[in-house]
GROMACS .gro file of C-alpha atoms in nm:
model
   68
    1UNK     CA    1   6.952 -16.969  -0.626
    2UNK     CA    2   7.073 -17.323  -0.731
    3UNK     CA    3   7.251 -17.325  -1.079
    4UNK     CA    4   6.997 -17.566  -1.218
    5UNK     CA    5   6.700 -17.358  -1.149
    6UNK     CA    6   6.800 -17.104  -1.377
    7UNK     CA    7   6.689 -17.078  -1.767
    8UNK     CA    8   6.787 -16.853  -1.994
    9UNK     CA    9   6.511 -16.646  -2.080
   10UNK     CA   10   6.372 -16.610  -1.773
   11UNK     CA   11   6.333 -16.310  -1.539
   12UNK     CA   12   6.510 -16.302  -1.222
   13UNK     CA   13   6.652 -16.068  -0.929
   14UNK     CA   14   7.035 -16.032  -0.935
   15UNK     CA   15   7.266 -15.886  -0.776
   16UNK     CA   16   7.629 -15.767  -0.935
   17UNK     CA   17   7.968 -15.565  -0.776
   18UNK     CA   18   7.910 -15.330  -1.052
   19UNK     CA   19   7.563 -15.187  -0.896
   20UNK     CA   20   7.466 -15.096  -0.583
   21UNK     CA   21   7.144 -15.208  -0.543
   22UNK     CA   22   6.991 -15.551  -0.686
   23UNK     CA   23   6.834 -15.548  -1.022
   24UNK     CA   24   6.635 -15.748  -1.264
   25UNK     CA   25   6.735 -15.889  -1.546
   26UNK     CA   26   6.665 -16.173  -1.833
   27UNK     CA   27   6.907 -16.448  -1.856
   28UNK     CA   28   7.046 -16.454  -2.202
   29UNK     CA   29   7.346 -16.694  -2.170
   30UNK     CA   30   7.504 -16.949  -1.918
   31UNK     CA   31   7.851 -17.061  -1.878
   32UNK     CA   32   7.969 -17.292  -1.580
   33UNK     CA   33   7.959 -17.029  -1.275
   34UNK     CA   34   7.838 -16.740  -1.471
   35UNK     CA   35   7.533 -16.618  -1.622
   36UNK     CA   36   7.491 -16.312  -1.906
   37UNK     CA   37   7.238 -16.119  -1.787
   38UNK     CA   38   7.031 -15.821  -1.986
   39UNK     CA   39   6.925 -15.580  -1.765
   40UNK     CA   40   6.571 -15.491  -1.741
   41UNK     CA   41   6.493 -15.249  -1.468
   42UNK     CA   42   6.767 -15.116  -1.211
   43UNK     CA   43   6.762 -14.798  -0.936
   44UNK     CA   44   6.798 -14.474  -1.074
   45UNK     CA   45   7.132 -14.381  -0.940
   46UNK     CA   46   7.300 -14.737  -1.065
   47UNK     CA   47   7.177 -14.627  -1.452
   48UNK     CA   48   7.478 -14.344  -1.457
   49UNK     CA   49   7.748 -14.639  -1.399
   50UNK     CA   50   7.621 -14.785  -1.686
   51UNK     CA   51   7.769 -14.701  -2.011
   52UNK     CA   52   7.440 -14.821  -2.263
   53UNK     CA   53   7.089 -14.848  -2.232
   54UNK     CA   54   7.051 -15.227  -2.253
   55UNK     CA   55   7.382 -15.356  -2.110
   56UNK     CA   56   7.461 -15.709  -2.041
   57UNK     CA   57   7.650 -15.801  -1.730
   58UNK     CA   58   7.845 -16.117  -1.649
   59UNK     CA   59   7.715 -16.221  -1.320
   60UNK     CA   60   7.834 -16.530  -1.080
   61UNK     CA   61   7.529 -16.744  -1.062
   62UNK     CA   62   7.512 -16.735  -0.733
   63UNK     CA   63   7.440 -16.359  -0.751
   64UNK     CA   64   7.067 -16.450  -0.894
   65UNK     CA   65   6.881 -16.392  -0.641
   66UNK     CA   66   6.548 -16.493  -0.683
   67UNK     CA   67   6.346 -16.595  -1.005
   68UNK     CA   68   6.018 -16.341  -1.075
   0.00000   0.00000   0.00000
């Protein structure tokens, strides 16, 4: 997704190393090539590599997939 399509706030599908499978998330922050991301909803088996309920993740903006 291009870098200026993105707003913080909104709802998109990401991608991240950390994860195996995509996952959505709200953009809370943006820095140059990065984007905080809260996590919303995520696959079962990627919630036990998580270490809190409503984590965060630092994500490459070119790892947002798709806005929802």
């Amino acid at each position: 997704m291009d870098r200026g399509n993105i707003r913080v706030g909104g709802t998109y599908l990401c991608s991240s190393d950390y994860l195996s499978w995509s996952f959505i998330g709200r953009a809370v922050s943006m820095g140059k090539y990065t984007v905080k991301v809260e996590l919303l909803k995520c696959h079962p088996s990627d919630r036990l590599a998580l270490d809190s309920d409503n984590p965060v993740l630092k994500v490459n903006y070119l790892s947002v997939l798709d806005a929802i």
